[in-house]
mmCIF file of C-alpha atoms in Angstrom:
data_model
loop_
_atom_site.group_PDB
_atom_site.id
_atom_site.type_symbol
_atom_site.label_atom_id
_atom_site.label_comp_id
_atom_site.label_asym_id
_atom_site.label_seq_id
_atom_site.Cartn_x
_atom_site.Cartn_y
_atom_site.Cartn_z
ATOM 1 C CA GLN A 1 92.228 91.169 70.481
ATOM 2 C CA VAL A 2 90.796 89.615 73.593
ATOM 3 C CA GLN A 3 90.591 92.015 76.529
ATOM 4 C CA LEU A 4 89.196 91.797 80.031
ATOM 5 C CA VAL A 5 89.008 95.205 81.709
ATOM 6 C CA GLN A 6 88.063 95.381 85.368
ATOM 7 C CA SER A 7 86.641 98.169 87.455
ATOM 8 C CA GLY A 8 88.846 100.319 89.655
ATOM 9 C CA ALA A 9 90.190 99.896 93.141
ATOM 10 C CA GLU A 10 87.778 99.942 96.071
ATOM 11 C CA VAL A 11 88.123 100.743 99.751
ATOM 12 C CA LYS A 12 85.429 99.252 101.962
ATOM 13 C CA LYS A 13 84.659 99.049 105.658
ATOM 14 C CA PRO A 14 84.243 95.689 107.377
ATOM 15 C CA GLY A 15 80.723 94.343 106.908
ATOM 16 C CA ALA A 16 80.195 96.171 103.625
ATOM 17 C CA SER A 17 79.909 94.570 100.215
ATOM 18 C CA VAL A 18 81.805 95.112 96.963
ATOM 19 C CA LYS A 19 80.894 94.456 93.352
ATOM 20 C CA VAL A 20 83.687 94.170 90.793
ATOM 21 C CA SER A 21 83.012 94.255 87.066
ATOM 22 C CA CYS A 22 84.882 92.595 84.222
ATOM 23 C CA LYS A 23 84.116 93.976 80.765
ATOM 24 C CA THR A 24 85.185 91.693 77.950
ATOM 25 C CA SER A 25 85.846 92.335 74.278
ATOM 26 C CA GLY A 26 87.449 90.691 71.282
ATOM 27 C CA TYR A 27 85.552 87.411 71.494
ATOM 28 C CA THR A 28 82.028 86.059 71.862
ATOM 29 C CA PHE A 29 81.220 86.586 75.540
ATOM 30 C CA THR A 30 78.808 83.664 75.779
ATOM 31 C CA ASP A 31 81.251 81.111 74.366
ATOM 32 C CA TYR A 32 83.675 80.928 77.312
ATOM 33 C CA TYR A 33 83.354 80.402 81.054
ATOM 34 C CA LEU A 34 84.668 83.217 83.233
ATOM 35 C CA HIS A 35 86.393 82.566 86.544
ATOM 36 C CA TRP A 36 87.211 84.777 89.487
ATOM 37 C CA VAL A 37 90.509 84.403 91.341
ATOM 38 C CA ARG A 38 91.855 86.463 94.217
ATOM 39 C CA GLN A 39 95.306 87.065 95.626
ATOM 40 C CA ALA A 40 95.875 88.480 99.091
ATOM 41 C CA PRO A 41 99.032 90.579 99.592
ATOM 42 C CA GLY A 42 102.094 88.350 99.392
ATOM 43 C CA GLN A 43 99.961 85.230 99.063
ATOM 44 C CA GLY A 44 99.133 82.701 96.383
ATOM 45 C CA LEU A 45 96.193 82.584 94.003
ATOM 46 C CA GLU A 46 92.801 81.469 95.308
ATOM 47 C CA TRP A 47 89.977 80.341 93.034
ATOM 48 C CA MET A 48 86.550 81.732 93.903
ATOM 49 C CA GLY A 49 84.296 80.225 91.246
ATOM 50 C CA TRP A 50 83.048 80.432 87.690
ATOM 51 C CA ILE A 51 80.090 81.672 85.723
ATOM 52 C CA LYS A 52 78.852 80.284 82.423
ATOM 53 C CA PRO A 53 77.885 83.462 80.566
ATOM 54 C CA ASN A 54 75.357 81.968 78.154
ATOM 55 C CA THR A 55 73.173 80.500 80.930
ATOM 56 C CA GLY A 56 74.245 82.360 84.057
ATOM 57 C CA ASP A 57 75.023 79.058 85.781
ATOM 58 C CA THR A 58 77.582 79.391 88.541
ATOM 59 C CA ASN A 59 79.876 77.171 90.595
ATOM 60 C CA TYR A 60 81.393 78.681 93.713
ATOM 61 C CA ALA A 61 84.305 77.359 95.732
ATOM 62 C CA GLN A 62 83.030 75.843 98.972
ATOM 63 C CA LYS A 63 84.702 78.571 101.010
ATOM 64 C CA PHE A 64 82.729 81.307 99.245
ATOM 65 C CA GLN A 65 79.291 79.718 99.062
ATOM 66 C CA GLY A 66 76.671 82.016 100.584
ATOM 67 C CA TRP A 67 79.113 84.847 100.494
ATOM 68 C CA VAL A 68 79.822 85.530 96.818
ATOM 69 C CA THR A 69 77.518 86.125 93.872
ATOM 70 C CA MET A 70 78.669 86.000 90.263
ATOM 71 C CA SER A 71 76.462 87.430 87.568
ATOM 72 C CA ARG A 72 76.636 88.741 84.036
ATOM 73 C CA ASP A 73 75.021 91.110 81.570
ATOM 74 C CA THR A 74 75.292 89.588 78.125
ATOM 75 C CA SER A 75 74.124 92.799 76.443
ATOM 76 C CA ILE A 76 77.372 94.504 77.432
ATOM 77 C CA SER A 77 79.618 91.408 77.632
ATOM 78 C CA THR A 78 80.341 92.059 81.291
ATOM 79 C CA ALA A 79 80.648 89.779 84.279
ATOM 80 C CA TYR A 80 80.339 90.772 87.918
ATOM 81 C CA MET A 81 81.537 89.411 91.236
ATOM 82 C CA GLU A 82 79.916 90.604 94.444
ATOM 83 C CA LEU A 83 81.318 89.727 97.849
ATOM 84 C CA ILE A 84 79.289 90.532 100.950
ATOM 85 C CA ARG A 85 80.081 90.863 104.655
ATOM 86 C CA LEU A 86 83.636 91.911 103.931
ATOM 87 C CA ARG A 87 86.357 91.291 106.482
ATOM 88 C CA PRO A 88 89.883 92.730 106.628
ATOM 89 C CA ASP A 89 91.309 89.440 105.364
ATOM 90 C CA ASP A 90 89.297 89.881 102.164
ATOM 91 C CA THR A 91 91.817 92.552 101.232
ATOM 92 C CA ALA A 92 93.196 91.253 97.961
ATOM 93 C CA VAL A 93 93.536 91.778 94.256
ATOM 94 C CA TYR A 94 90.554 90.212 92.512
ATOM 95 C CA TYR A 95 90.972 88.927 88.956
ATOM 96 C CA CYS A 96 88.563 87.738 86.333
ATOM 97 C CA ALA A 97 89.964 85.201 83.895
ATOM 98 C CA ARG A 98 88.680 83.502 80.774
ATOM 99 C CA ASP A 99 88.624 79.708 80.596
ATOM 100 C CA GLU A 100 90.244 78.629 77.335
ATOM 101 C CA GLY A 101 87.606 75.972 76.928
ATOM 102 C CA TYR A 102 89.693 72.858 76.428
ATOM 103 C CA GLY A 103 88.207 71.243 79.506
ATOM 104 C CA ASP A 104 91.127 71.629 81.866
ATOM 105 C CA GLN A 105 90.218 74.983 83.425
ATOM 106 C CA ALA A 106 93.248 76.818 82.047
ATOM 107 C CA PHE A 107 92.856 80.595 82.080
ATOM 108 C CA ASP A 108 94.204 82.128 78.910
ATOM 109 C CA TYR A 109 93.250 85.777 79.396
ATOM 110 C CA TRP A 110 93.123 87.722 82.636
ATOM 111 C CA GLY A 111 91.810 91.079 83.697
ATOM 112 C CA GLN A 112 94.274 93.590 85.113
ATOM 113 C CA GLY A 113 93.034 92.975 88.637
ATOM 114 C CA THR A 114 91.020 95.066 91.073
ATOM 115 C CA LEU A 115 92.463 95.868 94.482
ATOM 116 C CA VAL A 116 89.850 95.691 97.208
ATOM 117 C CA THR A 117 90.985 97.036 100.551
ATOM 118 C CA VAL A 118 88.876 96.316 103.629
ATOM 119 C CA SER A 119 89.724 98.536 106.525
ATOM 120 C CA SER A 120 87.941 100.400 109.271
ATOM 121 C CA GLN B 1 97.548 76.225 103.282
ATOM 122 C CA SER B 2 97.371 75.443 99.563
ATOM 123 C CA VAL B 3 96.015 72.154 98.273
ATOM 124 C CA LEU B 4 98.940 71.813 95.858
ATOM 125 C CA THR B 5 102.430 71.984 97.319
ATOM 126 C CA GLN B 6 105.217 73.964 95.700
ATOM 127 C CA PRO B 7 108.600 75.005 97.051
ATOM 128 C CA PRO B 8 108.403 78.661 98.110
ATOM 129 C CA SER B 9 111.577 79.577 96.245
ATOM 130 C CA ALA B 10 113.946 78.458 93.533
ATOM 131 C CA SER B 11 116.995 80.004 91.941
ATOM 132 C CA GLY B 12 119.451 79.605 89.115
ATOM 133 C CA THR B 13 122.059 81.426 87.108
ATOM 134 C CA PRO B 14 121.606 82.614 83.523
ATOM 135 C CA GLY B 15 121.706 79.733 81.067
ATOM 136 C CA GLN B 16 121.011 77.144 83.728
ATOM 137 C CA ARG B 17 118.039 74.750 83.812
ATOM 138 C CA VAL B 18 115.715 74.894 86.807
ATOM 139 C CA THR B 19 112.768 72.738 87.781
ATOM 140 C CA ILE B 20 109.806 73.640 89.950
ATOM 141 C CA SER B 21 107.717 70.864 91.448
ATOM 142 C CA CYS B 22 104.010 70.727 92.255
ATOM 143 C CA SER B 23 102.656 67.941 94.444
ATOM 144 C CA GLY B 24 99.018 67.012 94.784
ATOM 145 C CA SER B 25 96.823 63.994 95.331
ATOM 146 C CA SER B 26 94.642 61.451 93.553
ATOM 147 C CA SER B 27 91.664 63.806 93.598
ATOM 148 C CA ASN B 28 93.450 66.582 91.727
ATOM 149 C CA ILE B 29 96.716 66.099 89.819
ATOM 150 C CA GLY B 30 96.189 62.342 89.775
ATOM 151 C CA ARG B 31 93.042 62.752 87.669
ATOM 152 C CA ASN B 32 93.236 66.119 85.939
ATOM 153 C CA ALA B 33 95.462 68.196 83.717
ATOM 154 C CA VAL B 34 97.907 70.639 85.258
ATOM 155 C CA THR B 35 98.305 74.280 84.305
ATOM 156 C CA TRP B 36 101.205 76.595 85.045
ATOM 157 C CA TYR B 37 101.129 80.385 85.339
ATOM 158 C CA GLN B 38 103.893 82.958 85.384
ATOM 159 C CA GLN B 39 103.316 86.147 87.348
ATOM 160 C CA LEU B 40 105.689 89.061 87.034
ATOM 161 C CA PRO B 41 105.691 91.515 89.951
ATOM 162 C CA GLY B 42 102.608 93.707 90.017
ATOM 163 C CA THR B 43 100.962 92.044 87.031
ATOM 164 C CA ALA B 44 98.237 89.501 86.384
ATOM 165 C CA PRO B 45 99.189 85.849 85.930
ATOM 166 C CA LYS B 46 100.015 84.673 82.429
ATOM 167 C CA LEU B 47 99.198 81.211 81.086
ATOM 168 C CA LEU B 48 102.466 79.338 80.573
ATOM 169 C CA ILE B 49 101.563 75.653 80.247
ATOM 170 C CA TYR B 50 98.183 73.942 79.891
ATOM 171 C CA SER B 51 97.120 70.315 79.580
ATOM 172 C CA ASN B 52 100.261 69.269 81.489
ATOM 173 C CA HIS B 53 102.733 70.125 78.757
ATOM 174 C CA GLN B 54 101.146 72.270 76.050
ATOM 175 C CA ARG B 55 102.474 75.765 75.428
ATOM 176 C CA PRO B 56 100.214 78.607 74.259
ATOM 177 C CA SER B 57 101.462 80.432 71.208
ATOM 178 C CA GLY B 58 104.128 82.937 72.119
ATOM 179 C CA VAL B 59 105.534 80.978 75.049
ATOM 180 C CA PRO B 60 109.156 80.040 74.348
ATOM 181 C CA ASP B 61 110.021 76.367 74.126
ATOM 182 C CA ARG B 62 112.481 76.931 76.991
ATOM 183 C CA PHE B 63 109.433 76.300 79.177
ATOM 184 C CA SER B 64 108.188 72.730 79.449
ATOM 185 C CA GLY B 65 105.762 70.883 81.680
ATOM 186 C CA SER B 66 105.363 67.282 82.716
ATOM 187 C CA LYS B 67 103.185 65.196 84.987
ATOM 188 C CA SER B 68 103.624 61.843 86.649
ATOM 189 C CA GLY B 69 101.110 60.351 89.041
ATOM 190 C CA THR B 70 100.143 62.979 91.580
ATOM 191 C CA SER B 71 103.018 65.360 90.839
ATOM 192 C CA ALA B 72 103.884 67.793 88.088
ATOM 193 C CA SER B 73 106.944 69.801 87.163
ATOM 194 C CA LEU B 74 107.784 72.938 85.277
ATOM 195 C CA ALA B 75 111.235 73.108 83.713
ATOM 196 C CA ILE B 76 112.889 76.255 82.444
ATOM 197 C CA SER B 77 116.015 75.805 80.386
ATOM 198 C CA GLY B 78 118.437 78.503 79.267
ATOM 199 C CA LEU B 79 117.388 80.654 82.224
ATOM 200 C CA GLN B 80 117.135 84.373 81.495
ATOM 201 C CA SER B 81 116.867 87.363 83.793
ATOM 202 C CA GLU B 82 113.346 88.094 82.537
ATOM 203 C CA ASP B 83 112.244 84.690 83.860
ATOM 204 C CA GLU B 84 112.442 86.065 87.387
ATOM 205 C CA ALA B 85 108.825 85.774 88.528
ATOM 206 C CA ASP B 86 106.370 83.772 90.608
ATOM 207 C CA TYR B 87 105.241 80.456 89.139
ATOM 208 C CA SER B 88 102.032 78.724 90.213
ATOM 209 C CA CYS B 89 100.548 75.372 89.329
ATOM 210 C CA ALA B 90 96.812 74.685 89.206
ATOM 211 C CA THR B 91 94.375 71.923 88.433
ATOM 212 C CA TRP B 92 90.812 70.796 89.054
ATOM 213 C CA ASP B 93 90.054 68.931 92.267
ATOM 214 C CA ASP B 94 87.254 66.373 91.962
ATOM 215 C CA SER B 95 86.636 66.206 95.713
ATOM 216 C CA LEU B 96 86.446 69.959 96.180
ATOM 217 C CA ASN B 97 84.683 70.468 92.828
ATOM 218 C CA GLY B 98 86.861 73.438 92.101
ATOM 219 C CA VAL B 99 90.182 74.744 90.846
ATOM 220 C CA VAL B 100 93.078 74.493 93.281
ATOM 221 C CA PHE B 101 96.373 76.346 93.121
ATOM 222 C CA GLY B 102 99.810 75.809 94.526
ATOM 223 C CA GLY B 103 101.189 78.442 96.847
ATOM 224 C CA GLY B 104 103.557 79.699 94.184
ATOM 225 C CA THR B 105 107.326 79.525 93.730
ATOM 226 C CA LYS B 106 109.394 82.673 93.532
ATOM 227 C CA LEU B 107 112.160 82.167 90.989
ATOM 228 C CA THR B 108 115.289 84.259 91.390
ATOM 229 C CA VAL B 109 117.851 84.542 88.614
ATOM 230 C CA LEU B 110 121.173 85.089 90.315
#
C-alpha cells in the first residue's frame, strides 16, 4: 500500500534551518509529483511547492521562493524539504503529499506530518 | 488571508444535509478543477472530492461536489457524527502558478 512516512518533530531557533524528509513506498517514486503543504496552529493549509521526482524539477509558491529547497533521492524513494532562516511564524505542521496525477493537483496520499517549532 | 473563501463554520444535526461553499475567481476556480479535503482533529488531510465532483474509492456517496463559475460547493447528506471535521477546498491558480486553499470550514454535528 502507498505510504509516505515523514521524519520526526523538530525544535529550531530563529534563523536556523530545518530539513524534513518524506520516505515513500508502495508505488513508483518517479511516477508522481510530490507536494509540500504546511499548516500553522489553528490555521488553514498553505501550499509550498512541488517536486517532480524523476527530473528533480521544482515549482515553489511565490512566498517561499529563495527560502525553501525541495530535493529528492530516487535511490531511496525519499523527498526532502529544507526551509532556511526560520522565524517563529514558521511554526507549523509540514506535510508531504502525493499528486494523484490526473492534472488537477489533487493529493491522494499524505504523510503523517512533521511539527516544526521555531522558538528562542 | 486565503485566496479561496470558505465560511469558518457550519453545523447540522444527524441525518441532515449541509453544504459548504468555496468562492474564488476567474484565475483559479473559474479555470481549474476543485478538490476537497477532510481533516479530522490531529490528523493529515484526506482526499474527499477531486475534479470538482469525483469521489476516490472508499468515500461514501453521501459526499458530493459541484462547481459553477467561480464557486464550488461540498454537500454532505445524511450527516453523521463522524463527519465532524475541518473541510478545505483547493485548486490551481493560473495567476499565482500554484495551488491555493480555502481557509477551511469547521463542521460541527450537533
